[in-house]
Each structure stands twice: as C-alpha cells, then as structure tokens.
Coordinates of C-alpha atoms and ligand atoms in Angstrom, one line a residue:
M456 CA 76.5 77.8 10.3
D457 CA 77.6 80.1 12.5
N458 CA 81.5 79.2 12.5
K459 CA 81.3 80.2 8.7
F460 CA 80.4 83.7 10.7
L461 CA 82.4 83.2 13.3
K462 CA 85.4 83.4 10.1
I463 CA 84.0 86.6 8.5
R464 CA 84.8 88.5 11.6
N465 CA 88.5 88.0 10.9
D466 CA 87.9 90.1 7.4
F467 CA 86.6 93.1 9.7
P468 CA 90.2 94.0 10.6
I469 CA 88.6 97.2 12.7
L470 CA 87.0 94.6 15.1
N471 CA 90.3 93.5 16.5
Q472 CA 90.5 96.3 18.9
K473 CA 89.9 97.1 21.9
V474 CA 87.6 100.0 24.0
N475 CA 88.2 101.1 27.6
N476 CA 90.4 97.3 28.1
E477 CA 87.7 95.4 26.8
P478 CA 87.6 93.1 23.0
L479 CA 85.2 95.9 20.7
V480 CA 81.7 94.6 20.5
Y481 CA 80.5 97.0 17.9
L482 CA 76.6 96.7 17.9
D483 CA 75.7 100.3 16.2
N484 CA 75.5 98.4 12.4
A485 CA 71.8 100.1 12.4
A486 CA 74.0 103.8 12.0
T487 CA 76.6 102.3 9.6
S488 CA 78.8 98.9 9.2
Q489 CA 82.2 98.6 9.3
K490 CA 84.1 97.3 6.1
P491 CA 85.9 93.9 5.3
Q492 CA 89.4 94.0 4.1
A493 CA 88.3 93.3 0.8
V494 CA 87.0 96.3 0.4
L495 CA 89.0 98.6 1.3
D496 CA 91.8 97.2 -0.8
E497 CA 89.7 97.5 -3.9
M498 CA 89.0 101.4 -3.6
V499 CA 92.8 101.9 -2.2
R500 CA 93.0 100.1 -6.5
Y501 CA 91.1 101.9 -7.3
Y502 CA 93.0 105.3 -6.8
Q503 CA 96.5 103.4 -7.8
N504 CA 95.2 102.2 -10.6
D505 CA 92.5 103.5 -12.9
N506 CA 91.6 107.4 -11.4
A507 CA 90.6 109.0 -14.4
N508 CA 87.2 110.5 -13.3
T509 CA 84.6 109.8 -15.6
H510 CA 82.1 109.4 -19.4
R511 CA 84.7 111.9 -20.6
S512 CA 88.2 110.6 -21.3
V513 CA 89.5 108.5 -24.0
H514 CA 92.5 108.4 -21.9
T515 CA 92.8 105.1 -21.5
L516 CA 92.2 105.2 -17.2
G517 CA 89.4 107.4 -17.9
E518 CA 87.7 104.7 -20.0
R519 CA 88.5 101.8 -16.8
A520 CA 87.1 104.0 -14.5
T521 CA 84.2 104.5 -16.5
E522 CA 84.2 100.8 -17.2
E523 CA 84.7 100.3 -13.2
Y524 CA 81.5 102.6 -12.2
E525 CA 79.6 101.2 -14.8
A526 CA 79.7 97.6 -13.5
A527 CA 79.3 98.3 -10.3
R528 CA 76.5 99.6 -11.1
G529 CA 75.5 96.4 -13.0
K530 CA 76.7 94.3 -9.9
V531 CA 73.0 96.3 -7.9
Q532 CA 71.2 96.1 -10.6
K533 CA 71.7 92.4 -10.5
F534 CA 71.4 92.4 -6.7
I535 CA 68.0 94.1 -6.6
N536 CA 67.0 93.0 -9.5
A537 CA 65.9 95.9 -11.6
K538 CA 64.9 95.2 -14.8
E539 CA 67.7 97.4 -16.7
S540 CA 71.2 99.5 -15.1
R541 CA 70.2 103.5 -16.8
E542 CA 67.0 102.2 -13.1
V543 CA 70.2 102.4 -11.2
I544 CA 71.4 106.1 -9.9
F545 CA 74.2 106.6 -7.8
T546 CA 73.6 109.0 -5.3
K547 CA 75.5 110.4 -2.2
G548 CA 72.7 107.8 0.2
T549 CA 69.1 107.4 0.9
T550 CA 68.9 110.5 2.2
D551 CA 69.8 111.8 -0.9
S552 CA 67.9 109.9 -2.8
L553 CA 65.0 109.8 -1.0
N554 CA 65.0 114.5 -1.6
L555 CA 66.1 113.2 -5.7
V556 CA 62.6 111.6 -5.2
A557 CA 61.1 114.5 -3.5
A558 CA 62.7 117.9 -5.7
T559 CA 61.4 115.3 -8.9
Y560 CA 58.9 114.0 -9.2
G561 CA 56.7 115.4 -5.8
E562 CA 57.4 119.5 -7.2
E563 CA 55.9 117.3 -10.7
N564 CA 52.8 115.5 -9.6
V565 CA 52.1 116.7 -6.1
S566 CA 49.5 119.2 -5.7
A567 CA 47.3 120.6 -3.9
G568 CA 44.8 119.0 -2.2
D569 CA 46.3 115.7 -3.1
E570 CA 47.4 113.3 -0.8
I571 CA 51.2 111.8 0.7
V572 CA 51.4 109.0 3.2
V573 CA 54.3 108.0 5.5
S574 CA 53.7 106.1 8.9
Y575 CA 54.8 106.6 12.1
M576 CA 57.8 105.0 12.0
E577 CA 59.7 106.9 9.7
H578 CA 63.3 107.8 9.1
H579 CA 63.3 112.5 9.1
S580 CA 65.1 110.7 5.8
N581 CA 61.8 109.5 4.4
L582 CA 60.1 112.3 6.4
I583 CA 61.2 115.5 5.4
P584 CA 60.9 115.8 2.7
W585 CA 57.8 114.4 2.1
Q586 CA 57.0 117.2 5.1
Q587 CA 57.9 120.1 3.4
L588 CA 56.8 118.9 -0.5
A589 CA 53.4 118.9 1.2
L590 CA 53.8 122.5 2.6
R591 CA 55.4 123.7 -0.5
K592 CA 53.1 122.3 -2.2
H593 CA 49.4 122.5 0.0
A594 CA 49.0 118.7 0.3
T595 CA 48.1 117.2 3.1
L596 CA 50.3 114.4 5.2
K597 CA 48.8 111.2 6.6
Y598 CA 50.1 108.8 8.7
I599 CA 49.5 104.9 9.5
E600 CA 48.8 104.3 12.6
L601 CA 51.2 101.2 14.6
T602 CA 49.4 98.4 15.8
A603 CA 49.8 97.4 19.9
D604 CA 53.2 95.8 19.4
G605 CA 55.1 98.7 16.9
Q606 CA 54.0 97.0 13.8
L607 CA 52.7 99.0 10.7
D608 CA 49.4 99.2 10.9
M609 CA 47.6 97.6 7.2
A610 CA 44.2 97.7 8.2
D611 CA 44.9 101.3 7.9
A612 CA 47.1 101.5 5.6
E613 CA 43.7 100.7 3.4
Q614 CA 42.1 103.8 4.9
K615 CA 44.7 106.1 4.9
I616 CA 45.3 105.5 1.1
T617 CA 43.2 106.0 -1.3
V618 CA 41.9 108.1 -4.4
K619 CA 43.7 111.2 -3.7
T620 CA 47.6 109.6 -2.3
K621 CA 49.7 110.7 -4.8
I622 CA 53.0 109.0 -3.1
V623 CA 53.7 105.7 -0.9
A624 CA 56.8 106.7 1.7
I625 CA 57.2 103.4 3.6
A626 CA 60.5 102.6 5.4
H627 CA 60.9 98.4 4.1
A628 CA 62.7 98.4 7.5
S629 CA 62.8 100.0 10.5
N630 CA 65.2 101.6 12.1
V631 CA 63.9 101.5 15.5
L632 CA 61.3 98.8 15.8
G633 CA 62.9 95.7 14.0
V634 CA 60.1 95.5 12.6
T635 CA 60.3 94.2 7.8
N636 CA 57.1 95.7 6.4
D637 CA 55.3 94.9 3.8
I638 CA 56.3 96.4 0.8
Q639 CA 54.2 94.7 -2.3
K640 CA 51.2 94.6 -0.3
L641 CA 51.6 98.5 -0.2
A642 CA 52.5 99.3 -3.3
Q643 CA 49.8 96.8 -4.3
M644 CA 48.1 99.5 -2.4
A645 CA 49.4 102.3 -4.1
H646 CA 49.2 101.4 -7.6
L647 CA 44.8 101.0 -7.2
H648 CA 45.2 104.5 -6.8
N649 CA 47.5 105.4 -9.2
A650 CA 50.1 106.4 -6.6
V651 CA 53.3 105.4 -6.5
I652 CA 55.0 104.0 -3.9
V653 CA 58.7 105.1 -2.3
A654 CA 60.1 102.0 -0.4
D655 CA 63.7 103.5 2.2
G656 CA 65.4 99.9 2.1
A657 CA 68.1 101.8 4.7
Q658 CA 67.9 98.8 6.9
A659 CA 66.2 96.2 4.5
V660 CA 68.8 95.9 1.3
P661 CA 72.0 95.1 4.2
H662 CA 70.5 92.2 5.7
Q663 CA 68.1 90.1 3.2
P664 CA 67.0 89.4 0.1
V665 CA 64.8 92.4 -2.2
D666 CA 64.0 92.7 -4.8
V667 CA 62.1 96.1 -6.5
Q668 CA 60.4 93.9 -9.9
N669 CA 59.4 91.3 -6.5
L670 CA 58.0 94.4 -4.8
D671 CA 56.1 96.2 -7.2
V672 CA 58.2 99.5 -5.7
D673 CA 58.0 102.9 -7.7
F674 CA 61.6 103.5 -6.2
Y675 CA 63.6 102.4 -4.1
A676 CA 65.9 104.4 -1.2
F677 CA 69.4 102.5 -0.3
S678 CA 73.1 103.0 1.5
G679 CA 76.1 102.5 0.6
H680 CA 77.6 102.2 4.1
K681 CA 75.5 100.0 6.2
M682 CA 75.8 97.2 3.2
L683 CA 80.0 97.3 4.3
A684 CA 80.3 99.7 1.6
P685 CA 81.8 103.0 1.8
M686 CA 79.6 106.4 3.7
G687 CA 78.5 109.3 0.3
I688 CA 77.5 106.5 -2.1
G689 CA 74.5 104.9 -2.5
V690 CA 71.0 104.2 -5.1
L691 CA 68.4 105.6 -5.2
Y692 CA 66.7 102.5 -8.0
G693 CA 63.4 104.2 -10.5
K694 CA 61.1 102.9 -13.0
S695 CA 62.3 103.4 -16.0
D696 CA 59.4 105.4 -17.7
L697 CA 59.4 107.5 -14.5
L698 CA 62.5 108.4 -13.9
K699 CA 62.7 108.8 -17.8
A700 CA 59.0 111.7 -17.6
M701 CA 61.5 113.9 -13.8
S702 CA 63.3 116.3 -14.6
P703 CA 67.1 116.9 -13.5
Y704 CA 67.5 117.2 -9.2
Q705 CA 70.9 119.0 -10.2
Y706 CA 72.1 121.2 -13.4
G707 CA 76.0 121.2 -14.4
G708 CA 78.8 118.6 -16.1
E709 CA 77.7 115.8 -17.5
M710 CA 74.2 115.3 -17.0
I711 CA 73.4 117.2 -20.7
D712 CA 72.8 116.3 -24.3
F713 CA 73.0 120.1 -25.8
V714 CA 73.3 123.7 -23.6
E715 CA 73.2 126.8 -25.9
K716 CA 72.4 130.2 -24.3
Y717 CA 69.8 129.8 -22.9
Q718 CA 68.2 126.3 -23.2
S719 CA 70.2 123.0 -22.8
T720 CA 69.0 119.2 -23.0
W721 CA 69.1 116.7 -20.7
T722 CA 70.5 113.1 -21.6
D723 CA 69.5 109.7 -21.3
I724 CA 68.8 107.9 -17.6
P725 CA 71.0 107.6 -15.7
W726 CA 72.7 110.4 -15.3
K727 CA 70.0 112.9 -16.2
F728 CA 70.6 112.4 -11.7
E729 CA 74.8 112.2 -11.7
A730 CA 75.6 115.4 -12.3
G731 CA 79.0 116.4 -11.6
T732 CA 81.9 114.3 -10.8
Q733 CA 80.3 111.3 -9.2
N734 CA 82.0 109.0 -5.8
V735 CA 83.3 106.4 -8.1
A736 CA 85.4 104.7 -6.5
G737 CA 82.6 104.5 -3.2
A738 CA 80.6 103.1 -6.5
I739 CA 83.3 100.2 -6.9
G740 CA 84.1 100.0 -3.2
L741 CA 79.6 98.6 -2.9
G742 CA 80.6 96.7 -6.4
K743 CA 82.8 94.9 -3.4
A744 CA 80.1 94.5 -0.6
I745 CA 78.0 93.5 -2.5
D746 CA 80.8 90.6 -4.3
Y747 CA 81.0 89.8 -0.3
L748 CA 77.1 89.9 0.6
T749 CA 76.6 87.7 -2.2
E750 CA 78.9 85.5 -2.3
I751 CA 78.0 85.2 1.2
G752 CA 74.4 84.0 0.7
M753 CA 71.8 87.6 1.6
Q754 CA 69.0 84.6 2.8
N755 CA 72.1 82.9 4.8
I756 CA 71.9 86.4 6.0
A757 CA 68.9 87.4 7.3
E758 CA 68.8 84.0 8.7
Y759 CA 72.4 84.4 10.3
E760 CA 71.0 87.7 11.7
K761 CA 67.6 85.9 13.4
H762 CA 69.0 83.7 15.6
L763 CA 71.2 86.6 16.3
V764 CA 67.3 88.1 18.2
E765 CA 66.6 85.0 18.3
Y766 CA 69.1 84.5 20.9
A767 CA 69.3 88.9 22.4
L768 CA 65.4 89.3 23.2
P769 CA 64.3 87.0 25.8
K770 CA 67.9 87.4 27.2
L771 CA 66.9 90.9 27.8
L772 CA 63.6 90.9 28.3
E773 CA 64.5 88.7 30.8
I774 CA 66.6 91.7 33.0
P775 CA 64.7 93.7 34.8
G776 CA 63.6 96.5 33.9
V777 CA 64.3 96.6 30.6
T778 CA 61.4 97.8 27.7
V779 CA 62.1 95.3 24.2
Y780 CA 59.7 98.6 21.5
G781 CA 58.6 97.0 18.6
P782 CA 57.4 92.5 18.6
Q783 CA 57.9 90.7 22.1
N784 CA 59.1 87.6 20.0
Q785 CA 61.6 87.3 17.1
I786 CA 59.0 86.6 14.3
N787 CA 59.1 89.2 11.7
R788 CA 62.3 91.1 13.7
N789 CA 65.0 91.7 11.7
A790 CA 68.5 92.8 13.5
V791 CA 67.3 95.6 15.2
I792 CA 66.4 96.0 19.0
S793 CA 66.1 99.3 20.6
F794 CA 65.1 99.4 25.2
N795 CA 64.9 101.0 27.9
L796 CA 66.5 100.2 31.5
K797 CA 64.4 102.2 33.8
N798 CA 64.6 105.5 35.7
L799 CA 68.3 105.4 33.6
H800 CA 68.9 108.0 30.8
P801 CA 69.5 105.7 27.9
H802 CA 72.9 107.6 27.0
D803 CA 74.1 106.9 30.2
L804 CA 73.0 102.9 30.0
A805 CA 74.3 103.7 26.3
T806 CA 77.9 105.6 28.1
A807 CA 78.4 102.4 29.9
L808 CA 78.3 100.2 28.3
D809 CA 80.9 101.3 26.0
M810 CA 83.3 101.3 29.7
D811 CA 82.8 97.5 28.0
G812 CA 83.3 97.6 25.2
V813 CA 80.0 97.0 23.6
A814 CA 79.2 99.8 21.5
V815 CA 75.4 100.8 21.3
R816 CA 73.3 103.7 20.1
A817 CA 70.9 106.0 22.3
G818 CA 68.9 108.9 21.5
H819 CA 65.8 109.4 19.4
H820 CA 67.4 107.4 16.1
C821 CA 66.3 110.6 13.4
A822 CA 63.0 109.4 14.3
Q823 CA 61.6 111.9 16.3
P824 CA 57.2 111.5 15.8
L825 CA 57.9 107.6 16.6
M826 CA 59.4 108.7 20.0
K827 CA 56.9 111.2 20.8
Y828 CA 54.4 108.0 19.2
L829 CA 56.1 105.5 22.0
N830 CA 55.7 108.1 24.9
V831 CA 59.7 107.9 25.3
V832 CA 62.6 110.7 24.3
A833 CA 65.0 108.4 22.9
T834 CA 65.8 104.3 23.7
A835 CA 68.8 102.3 23.3
R836 CA 69.7 100.0 20.3
A837 CA 71.4 97.1 19.5
S838 CA 72.0 96.7 16.4
F839 CA 73.7 93.0 15.0
Y840 CA 75.7 92.4 11.2
I841 CA 76.8 88.9 9.7
Y842 CA 80.5 89.4 11.8
N843 CA 78.6 90.2 15.3
T844 CA 78.2 86.5 17.4
V845 CA 76.4 85.5 20.3
E846 CA 79.4 85.7 22.3
D847 CA 78.9 89.3 21.7
I848 CA 75.0 89.5 23.2
D849 CA 76.4 87.4 26.3
Q850 CA 78.9 90.7 26.3
L851 CA 75.9 93.1 25.9
I852 CA 73.7 91.1 28.0
Y853 CA 76.6 91.5 30.8
A854 CA 77.4 95.0 30.2
I855 CA 73.1 96.0 30.5
K856 CA 74.2 93.4 33.9
D857 CA 77.1 95.5 35.0
A858 CA 75.3 99.3 34.1
K859 CA 72.6 97.6 36.2
E860 CA 74.5 97.5 39.6
F861 CA 77.4 100.8 38.7
F862 CA 73.5 102.6 38.7
K863 CA 71.6 100.9 40.9
V864 CA 68.9 101.1 39.3
Ligands
PMP1059 N1 66.6 105.0 6.5 C1 66.2 104.3 7.4 C2 65.7 103.5 7.9 C3 68.1 105.0 7.8 O1 68.0 103.2 8.9 C4 68.9 105.5 7.9 C5 69.5 105.7 8.3 N2 69.9 105.8 9.6 C6 69.2 106.5 6.7 C7 66.7 106.4 6.5 C8 69.4 107.4 5.9 O2 70.7 107.6 5.6 P1 72.1 107.9 5.3 O3 72.2 108.5 6.5 O4 72.9 106.7 4.7 O5 71.4 108.8 3.3

C-alpha cells in the first residue's frame, strides 16, 4: 500500500521544497491540506475557458459555468451519499455552514427553556454559534462529558439528550483528540426526542467514507480546503424537508422567486441558501478533489492513515516527557495526534520542529473549552494525510528529540 501512496506525493508540487534547508514535512493537515496539481489545473482550466456567472446567462460560457457548478454539486451528493443533490448547499466552509444552521433552523426552532447539546471536544465553529443562539433565546447549552481517555462519554450523552433538547451539535471527528464519534448512535438519541443532529464533519470527510443517509444526520458540515480543494468552498448537507422549511440565511441575487416592492418570495433549495455570486471555481475544484480522493478510495485512505498513526503513536509515547492527548492506543484513532513535551511550550516546540523542516500546529486549536477540560493551555499537533509517509514520521520523531536536546528538557 505504501508504494501507491508514495506516488501520490508527486502530485503535490508544494511538498517538493526545503524549509530551513531540510525537506518539508507537512504535518498540519488538520488545519488545511495541500492541493494536487490536478485540482490546481482544473481551476486554471475553468478560468481560462469557461468563467462566467452561473444561473444568470443564456450565453455559452454562462451555461458551461452553470453546468460545471451543478455537476460539482452532484459529485458532492454522490461522495456523501445524500439522497438528492438539492440537499447539498455550497458555503464558504464548515464555519459558514454551521452558522447558517444556527441562524436559520436554530433561530426558528429554539425557544426559552429549550436545550442545545454540544460536547467538550467541539471546535469553536461548532460551539459559538450554539452558545450565542442559546444566549439570544434564553435556552440552555449542555456539554457531553469525555471519558478519561478523551472519547465522547456515550452514557453521559444519553443522560444529556432529553425531551428538552432541540439540537445536538457534535463533531464527527475531533481536531484535537484524534477520535471519531458515533454519530449514528447520537442521531438515534436525538431523534428519539424529536431533536435534530448537526454533525461537524470538517475532520471526518477528508479521511474516511461518510454516508449521511446511513448516519441519519439532519445537517452535516465540512470544508473543501481540508480535503485537497481550495479555501473558501465548503458544504452544508441538510435533509430536504428541513431545508425547505427554513428561512434563507442571506438575501440578495439569485435566491429569490419574485421580488415586489414590499415583499419577496424565495426560490427552491439549494439556491435559496446561495445568495449572490458563488465561489464557482472553488466548487469545481472541490469536485476535482472528490474525483481524486474517490480514485484512491476513502476506505484505502482511512486504512493508510491508520497505519501512519499505528507507526507514529508508540514512537511518540516512547520519548520521555511526551504526553499524548486522547486515546493512548490506535484503536478508534484518526490521523490527528496532539501532544506536549514536558517543560517546553508547544509554540517553542513547533518553532524548533520547523527548524528541522517539520510543520505542526501549536496552540489551542480553536477549542479553548477542551484545553481547559484537559487542563492545558495549548498543545502541539501533528496531523497526517494521504501524502505523508513513515519517513515523515521518522523526521518528526527526530525533530522532537532534537528539540529536547536543544532546550535541555
Ligand atoms: N470544525 C473542526 C473540527 C475543524 O477542525 C475546523 C477547522 N480547523 C472547523 C470546524 C472550521 O473549519 P473552517 O475554518 O474551514 O470553517
């Protein structure tokens, strides 16, 4: 399997460079992934040949642009197994998708005394929209606890999700703890009480097969830039009945049916939620990224990344002074490993690793309540993707040992 994945690396020109005189080892994929040449070429091709505004013009370029944009929607539909393509709304990214749900569905369905259930492992983008909605509505925000090894406590979830719950908003995969949550089970719990479930798929869709019908999620959000596509394009999946009943998020061009002097009516889903000129090249780039990932196979990707984690985790844990957050074995772990080195601030560690060509993230990872829960101010984080290799991990381990020596910790 390694061989096939080794070849993949050649498709990513950015990886072929030195940083601080060392070959670049890019391990910040949870923040954003790199883009294969095929995606870059596709976007240039679109701008060189077909660029026009969509859904507005009968001229040839306008029709081509519209056709390609809608074809990209169809690719997303197939990729996540949505029942209908109109259940796929293009957004700016996960943050935009989640804000859309909070501002429309949330605004219209949450009242004083209702409850919104999140977890301690949420990224701020799946937390603050709900926190602010709860404040506006005088609703209560409840947090599902984590188990000692950093997994979602499903027994606590069962306690927290009640008849008072209107929305359950949970990450499909954590950007810090390296765990994938049982969204299907959580959806059952939510639906038992007539609540909806919103899943944040930002760290799941790039790394594992996702089937929204099988998960039975009501809403599902993800970003293109973490899955080989450009920044500024993302997806909100929503069940069509829910989307149809929701008010628009933004008002303006192309989301209307009729506009009169004092009132207006809205066009059908998904366009009702796509006001104004859209990121057409981004959507087409996302479509190409989906082609690329599908060609490799999402199950193969999940297995390859598991193999990288299996290789990396024991090596990290062997280094004296290293603490890994989340489960200490690779079972149920995805390609994110957050860690700290005793007596060294993660920012200093990340800076030292960069000197050896290794790019990792250091900080609170947009998860401040989780940092508090873990009783740390910040962590370093190595996150892998399809173009990473065991040699990259060897270089990470070497660089950590190098930092230990340099800082004498
Ligand atoms: N949720 C999770 C779990 C994430 O990892 C991220 C990105 N760090 C987001 C949401 C937000 O994604 P974006 O910045 O692309 O909107």
